PDB file of C-alpha atoms and ligand atoms in Angstrom:
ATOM      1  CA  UNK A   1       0.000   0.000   0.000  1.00 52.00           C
ATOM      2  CA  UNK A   2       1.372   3.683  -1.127  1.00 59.00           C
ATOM      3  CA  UNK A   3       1.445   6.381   1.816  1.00 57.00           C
ATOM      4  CA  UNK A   4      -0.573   8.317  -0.226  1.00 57.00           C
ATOM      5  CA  UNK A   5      -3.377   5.345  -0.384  1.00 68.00           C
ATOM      6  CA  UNK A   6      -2.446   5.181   4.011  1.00 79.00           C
ATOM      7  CA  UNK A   7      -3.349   8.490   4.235  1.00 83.00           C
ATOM      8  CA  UNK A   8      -6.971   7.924   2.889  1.00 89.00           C
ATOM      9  CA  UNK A   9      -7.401   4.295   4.622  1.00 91.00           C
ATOM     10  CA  UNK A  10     -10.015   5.759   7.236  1.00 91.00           C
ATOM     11  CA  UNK A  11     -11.948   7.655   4.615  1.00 95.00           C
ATOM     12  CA  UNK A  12     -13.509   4.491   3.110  1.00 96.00           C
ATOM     13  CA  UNK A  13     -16.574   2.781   2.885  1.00 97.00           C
ATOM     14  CA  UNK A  14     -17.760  -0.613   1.335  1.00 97.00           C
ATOM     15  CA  UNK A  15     -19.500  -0.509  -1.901  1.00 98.00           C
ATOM     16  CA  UNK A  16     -21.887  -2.435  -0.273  1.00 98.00           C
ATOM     17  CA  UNK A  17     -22.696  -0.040   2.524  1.00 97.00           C
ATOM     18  CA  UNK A  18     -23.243   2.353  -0.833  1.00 98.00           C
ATOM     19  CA  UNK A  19     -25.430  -0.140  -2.349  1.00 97.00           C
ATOM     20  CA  UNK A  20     -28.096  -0.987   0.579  1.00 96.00           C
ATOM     21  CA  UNK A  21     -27.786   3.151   0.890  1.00 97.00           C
ATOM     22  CA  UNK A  22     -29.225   3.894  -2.511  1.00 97.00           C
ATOM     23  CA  UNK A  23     -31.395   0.460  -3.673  1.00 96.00           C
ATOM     24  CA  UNK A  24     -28.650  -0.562  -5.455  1.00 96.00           C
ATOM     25  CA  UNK A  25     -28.109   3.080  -7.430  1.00 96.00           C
ATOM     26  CA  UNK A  26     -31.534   2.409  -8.354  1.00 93.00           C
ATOM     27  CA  UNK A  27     -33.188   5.472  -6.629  1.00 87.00           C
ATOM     28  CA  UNK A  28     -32.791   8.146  -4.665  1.00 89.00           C
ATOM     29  CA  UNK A  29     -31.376  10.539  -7.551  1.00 95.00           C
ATOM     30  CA  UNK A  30     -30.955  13.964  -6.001  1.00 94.00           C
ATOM     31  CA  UNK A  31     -29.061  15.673  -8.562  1.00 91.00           C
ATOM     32  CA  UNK A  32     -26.147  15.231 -11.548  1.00 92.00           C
ATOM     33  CA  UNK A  33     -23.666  17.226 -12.200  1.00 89.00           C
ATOM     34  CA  UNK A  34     -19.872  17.142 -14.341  1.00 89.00           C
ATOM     35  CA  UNK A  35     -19.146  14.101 -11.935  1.00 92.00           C
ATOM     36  CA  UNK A  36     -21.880  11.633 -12.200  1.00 94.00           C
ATOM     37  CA  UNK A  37     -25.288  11.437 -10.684  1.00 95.00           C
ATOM     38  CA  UNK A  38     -25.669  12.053  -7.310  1.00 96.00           C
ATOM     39  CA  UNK A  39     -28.045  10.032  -4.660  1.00 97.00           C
ATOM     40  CA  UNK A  40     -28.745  10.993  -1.341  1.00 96.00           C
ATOM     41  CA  UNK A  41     -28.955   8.221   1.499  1.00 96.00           C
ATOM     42  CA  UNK A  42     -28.014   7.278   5.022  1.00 97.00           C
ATOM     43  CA  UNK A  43     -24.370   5.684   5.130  1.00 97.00           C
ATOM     44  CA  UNK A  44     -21.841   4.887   8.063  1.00 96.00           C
ATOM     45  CA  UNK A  45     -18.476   6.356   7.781  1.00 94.00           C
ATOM     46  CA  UNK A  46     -15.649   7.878  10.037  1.00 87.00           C
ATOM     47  CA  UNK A  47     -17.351  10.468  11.948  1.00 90.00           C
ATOM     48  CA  UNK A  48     -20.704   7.951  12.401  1.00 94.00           C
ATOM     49  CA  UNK A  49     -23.848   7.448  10.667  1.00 96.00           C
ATOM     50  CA  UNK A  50     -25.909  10.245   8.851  1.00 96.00           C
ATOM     51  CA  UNK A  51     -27.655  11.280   5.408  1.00 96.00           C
ATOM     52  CA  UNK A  52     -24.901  11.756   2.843  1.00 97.00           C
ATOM     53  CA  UNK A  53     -24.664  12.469  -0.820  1.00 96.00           C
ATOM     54  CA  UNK A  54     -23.468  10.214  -2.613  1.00 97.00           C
ATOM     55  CA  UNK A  55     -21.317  11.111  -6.045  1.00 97.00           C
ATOM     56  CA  UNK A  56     -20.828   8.302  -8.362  1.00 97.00           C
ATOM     57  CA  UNK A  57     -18.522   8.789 -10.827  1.00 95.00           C
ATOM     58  CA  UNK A  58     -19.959   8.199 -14.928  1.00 93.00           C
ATOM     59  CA  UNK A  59     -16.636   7.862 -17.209  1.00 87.00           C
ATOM     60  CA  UNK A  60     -19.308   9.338 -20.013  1.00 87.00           C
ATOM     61  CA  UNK A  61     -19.608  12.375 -18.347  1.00 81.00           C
ATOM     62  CA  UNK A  62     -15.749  13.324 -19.268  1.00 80.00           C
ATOM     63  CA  UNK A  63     -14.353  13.377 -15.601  1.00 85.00           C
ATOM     64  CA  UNK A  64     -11.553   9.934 -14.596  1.00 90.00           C
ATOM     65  CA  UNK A  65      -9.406   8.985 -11.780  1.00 91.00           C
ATOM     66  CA  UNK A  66      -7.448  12.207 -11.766  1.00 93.00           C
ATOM     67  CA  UNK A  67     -10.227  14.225 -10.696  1.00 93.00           C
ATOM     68  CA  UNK A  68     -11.329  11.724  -8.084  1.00 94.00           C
ATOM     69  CA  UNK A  69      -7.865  11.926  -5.996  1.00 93.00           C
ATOM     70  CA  UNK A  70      -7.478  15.570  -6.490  1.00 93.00           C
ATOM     71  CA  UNK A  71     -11.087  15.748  -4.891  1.00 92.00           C
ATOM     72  CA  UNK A  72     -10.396  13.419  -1.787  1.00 93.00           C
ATOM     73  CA  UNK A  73      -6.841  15.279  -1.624  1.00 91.00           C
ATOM     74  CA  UNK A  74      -8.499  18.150  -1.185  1.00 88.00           C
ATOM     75  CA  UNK A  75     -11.285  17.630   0.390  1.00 88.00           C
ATOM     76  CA  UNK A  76      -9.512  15.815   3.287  1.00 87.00           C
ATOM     77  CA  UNK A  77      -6.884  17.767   4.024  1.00 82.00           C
ATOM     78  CA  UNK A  78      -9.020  21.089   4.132  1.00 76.00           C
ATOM     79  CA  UNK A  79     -12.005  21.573   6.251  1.00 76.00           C
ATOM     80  CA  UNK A  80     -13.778  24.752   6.533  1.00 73.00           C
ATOM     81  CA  UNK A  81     -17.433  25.693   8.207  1.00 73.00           C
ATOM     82  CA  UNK A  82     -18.357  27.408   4.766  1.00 69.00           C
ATOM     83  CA  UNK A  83     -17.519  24.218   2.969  1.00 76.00           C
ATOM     84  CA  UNK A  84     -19.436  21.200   2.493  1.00 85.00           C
ATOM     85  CA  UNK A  85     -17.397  18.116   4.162  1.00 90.00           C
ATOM     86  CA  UNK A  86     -16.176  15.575   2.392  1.00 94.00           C
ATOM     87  CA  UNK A  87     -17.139  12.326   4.369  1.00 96.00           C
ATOM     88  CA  UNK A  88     -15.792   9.089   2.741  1.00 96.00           C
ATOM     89  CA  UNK A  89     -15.025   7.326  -0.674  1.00 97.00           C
ATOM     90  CA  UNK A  90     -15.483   4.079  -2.321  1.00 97.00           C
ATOM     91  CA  UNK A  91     -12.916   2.554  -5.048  1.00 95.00           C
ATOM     92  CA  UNK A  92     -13.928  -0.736  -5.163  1.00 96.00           C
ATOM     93  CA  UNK A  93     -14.779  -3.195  -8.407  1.00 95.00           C
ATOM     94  CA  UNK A  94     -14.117  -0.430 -10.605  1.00 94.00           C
ATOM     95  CA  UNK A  95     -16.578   1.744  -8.433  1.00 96.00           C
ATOM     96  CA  UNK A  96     -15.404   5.622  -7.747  1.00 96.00           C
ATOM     97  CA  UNK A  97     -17.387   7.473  -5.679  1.00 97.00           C
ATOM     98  CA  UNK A  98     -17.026  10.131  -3.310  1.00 97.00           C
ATOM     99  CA  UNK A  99     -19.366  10.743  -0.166  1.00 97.00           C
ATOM    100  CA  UNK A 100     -20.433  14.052   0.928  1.00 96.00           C
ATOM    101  CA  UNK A 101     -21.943  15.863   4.259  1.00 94.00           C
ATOM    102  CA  UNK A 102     -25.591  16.324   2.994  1.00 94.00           C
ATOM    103  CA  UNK A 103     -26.495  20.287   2.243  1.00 89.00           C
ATOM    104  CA  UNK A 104     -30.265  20.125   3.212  1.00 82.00           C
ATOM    105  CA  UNK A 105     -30.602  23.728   1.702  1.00 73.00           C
ATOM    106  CA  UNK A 106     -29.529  22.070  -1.781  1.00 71.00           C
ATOM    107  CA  UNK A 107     -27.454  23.406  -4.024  1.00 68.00           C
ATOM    108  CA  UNK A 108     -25.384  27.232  -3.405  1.00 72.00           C
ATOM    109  CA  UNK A 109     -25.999  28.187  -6.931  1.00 72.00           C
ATOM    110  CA  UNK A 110     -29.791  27.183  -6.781  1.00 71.00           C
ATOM    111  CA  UNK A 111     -30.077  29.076  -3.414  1.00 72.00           C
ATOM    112  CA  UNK A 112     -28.039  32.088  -4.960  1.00 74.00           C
ATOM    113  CA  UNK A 113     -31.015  32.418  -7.468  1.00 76.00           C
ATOM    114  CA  UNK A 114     -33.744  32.408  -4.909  1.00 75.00           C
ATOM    115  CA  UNK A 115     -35.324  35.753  -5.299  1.00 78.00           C
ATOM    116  CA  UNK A 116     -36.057  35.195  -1.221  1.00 80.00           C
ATOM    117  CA  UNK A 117     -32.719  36.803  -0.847  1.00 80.00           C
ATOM    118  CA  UNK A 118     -31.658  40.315  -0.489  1.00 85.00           C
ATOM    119  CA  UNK A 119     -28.820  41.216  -3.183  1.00 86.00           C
ATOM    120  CA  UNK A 120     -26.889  41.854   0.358  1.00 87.00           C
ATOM    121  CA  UNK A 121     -27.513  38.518   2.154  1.00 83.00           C
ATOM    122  CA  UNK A 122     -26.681  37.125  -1.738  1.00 82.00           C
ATOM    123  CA  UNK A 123     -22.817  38.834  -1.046  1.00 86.00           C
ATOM    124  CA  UNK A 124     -22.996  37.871   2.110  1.00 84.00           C
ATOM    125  CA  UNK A 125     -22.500  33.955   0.807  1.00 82.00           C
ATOM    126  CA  UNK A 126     -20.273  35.210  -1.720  1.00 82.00           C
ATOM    127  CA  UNK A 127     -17.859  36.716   0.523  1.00 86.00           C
ATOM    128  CA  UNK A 128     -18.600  33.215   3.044  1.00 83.00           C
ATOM    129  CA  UNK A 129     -17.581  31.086  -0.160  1.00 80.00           C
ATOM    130  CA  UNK A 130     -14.582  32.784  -0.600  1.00 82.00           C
ATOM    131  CA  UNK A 131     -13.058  32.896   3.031  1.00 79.00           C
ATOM    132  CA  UNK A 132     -14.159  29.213   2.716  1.00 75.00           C
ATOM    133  CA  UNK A 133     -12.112  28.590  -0.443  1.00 74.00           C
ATOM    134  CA  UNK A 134      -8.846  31.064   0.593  1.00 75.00           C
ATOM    135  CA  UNK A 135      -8.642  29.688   4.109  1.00 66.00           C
ATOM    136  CA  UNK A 136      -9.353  29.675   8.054  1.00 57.00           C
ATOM    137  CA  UNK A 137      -7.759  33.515   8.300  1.00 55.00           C
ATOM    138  CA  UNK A 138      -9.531  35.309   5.878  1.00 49.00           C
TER     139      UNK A 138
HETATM  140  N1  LIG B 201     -23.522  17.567  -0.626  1.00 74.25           N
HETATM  141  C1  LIG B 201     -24.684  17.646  -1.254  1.00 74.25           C
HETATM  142  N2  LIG B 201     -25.847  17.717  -0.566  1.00 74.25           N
HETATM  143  C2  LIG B 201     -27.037  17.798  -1.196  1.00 74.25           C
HETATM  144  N3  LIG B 201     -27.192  17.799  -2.526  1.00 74.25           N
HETATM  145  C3  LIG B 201     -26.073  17.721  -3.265  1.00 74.25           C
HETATM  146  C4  LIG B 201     -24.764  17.642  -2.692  1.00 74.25           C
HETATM  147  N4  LIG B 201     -23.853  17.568  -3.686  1.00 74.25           N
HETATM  148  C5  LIG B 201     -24.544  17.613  -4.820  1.00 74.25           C
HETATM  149  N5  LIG B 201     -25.879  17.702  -4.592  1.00 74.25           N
HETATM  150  C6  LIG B 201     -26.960  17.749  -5.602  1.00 74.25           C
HETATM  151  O1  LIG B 201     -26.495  17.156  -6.806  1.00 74.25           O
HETATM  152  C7  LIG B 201     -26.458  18.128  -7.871  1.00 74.25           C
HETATM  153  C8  LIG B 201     -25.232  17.899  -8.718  1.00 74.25           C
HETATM  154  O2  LIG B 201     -24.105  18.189  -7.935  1.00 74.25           O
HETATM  155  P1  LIG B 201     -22.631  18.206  -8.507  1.00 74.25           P
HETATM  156  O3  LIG B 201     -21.737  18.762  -7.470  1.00 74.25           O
HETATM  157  O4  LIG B 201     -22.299  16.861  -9.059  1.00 74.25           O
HETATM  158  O5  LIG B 201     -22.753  19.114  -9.775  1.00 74.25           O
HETATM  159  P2  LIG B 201     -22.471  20.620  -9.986  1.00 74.25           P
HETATM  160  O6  LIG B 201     -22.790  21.363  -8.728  1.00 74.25           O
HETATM  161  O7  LIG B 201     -23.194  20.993 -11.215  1.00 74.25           O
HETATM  162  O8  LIG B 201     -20.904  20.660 -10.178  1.00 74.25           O
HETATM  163  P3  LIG B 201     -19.968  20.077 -11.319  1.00 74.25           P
HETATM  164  O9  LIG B 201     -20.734  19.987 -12.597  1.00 74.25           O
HETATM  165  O10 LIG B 201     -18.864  21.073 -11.360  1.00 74.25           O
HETATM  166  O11 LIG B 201     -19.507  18.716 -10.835  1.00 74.25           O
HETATM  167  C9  LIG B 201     -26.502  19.493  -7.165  1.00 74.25           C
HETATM  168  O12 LIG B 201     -27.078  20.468  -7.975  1.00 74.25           O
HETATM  169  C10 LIG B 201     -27.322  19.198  -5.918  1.00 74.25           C
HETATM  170  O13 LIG B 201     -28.703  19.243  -6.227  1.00 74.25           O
END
């Protein structure tokens, strides 16, 4: 085993555990995106059990392996409260898929469009989103 695959060890969880999560990817489609579709679901993983999204990568949709460990590399070595936590993967029988905290407000660019917000709270989460991408000082 490779430090770099040590370094992720804890992070991951059975394909089956993915499997009994979503009816076999069979439901429970919340959303797809560059990655693959995504499910939602209720999943064990390092910090316990909760509702997760689950990302599961489509080779059709243009994205590979490289943009799966630059994901978890990133993800896992950088938390921030502005940022949505990344909570486990799976890479197993040719499987790739990464495991989220669930964001029961949706999506950030869906909420951005809700005409329920002021234009101020709206740069409010723009300024959040950055400090969240630059770092824990800004
Ligand atoms: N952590 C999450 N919690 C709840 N819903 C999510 C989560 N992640 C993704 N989703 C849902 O899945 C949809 C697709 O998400 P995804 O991140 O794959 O695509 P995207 O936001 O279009 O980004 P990209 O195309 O760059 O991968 C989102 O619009 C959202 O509805």
């Amino acid at each position: 085993m490779t430090s770099a695959t040590k370094e992720f060890e804890h992070l991951k969880i059975h394909l089956e555990e993915l499997k009994k999560a979503t009816n076999s990817f069979g439901s429970k489609v919340i959303g797809a995106g560059g990655f693959g579709k995504v499910y939602k679901g209720e999943v064990s993983h390092s910090k316990g059990r909760s509702m997760v999204a689950i990302k599961r990568l489509n080779r059709e949709y243009g994205q590979g392996d490289p943009e799966f460990w630059k994901e978890i590399m990133m993800l896992s070595r950088y938390t921030h409260n502005n940022l949505i936590s990344l909570l486990g993967f799976c890479d197993e029988n040719g499987e790739k898929i990464i495991v989220y905290e669930y964001a029961s407000n949706g999506s950030l660019d869906r909420h951005l469009s809700s005409t329920a917000l002021t234009w101020t709270q709206r740069l409010k989460i723009y300024l959040d989103a950055a400090r969240g991408m630059l770092g824990p000082k800004v």
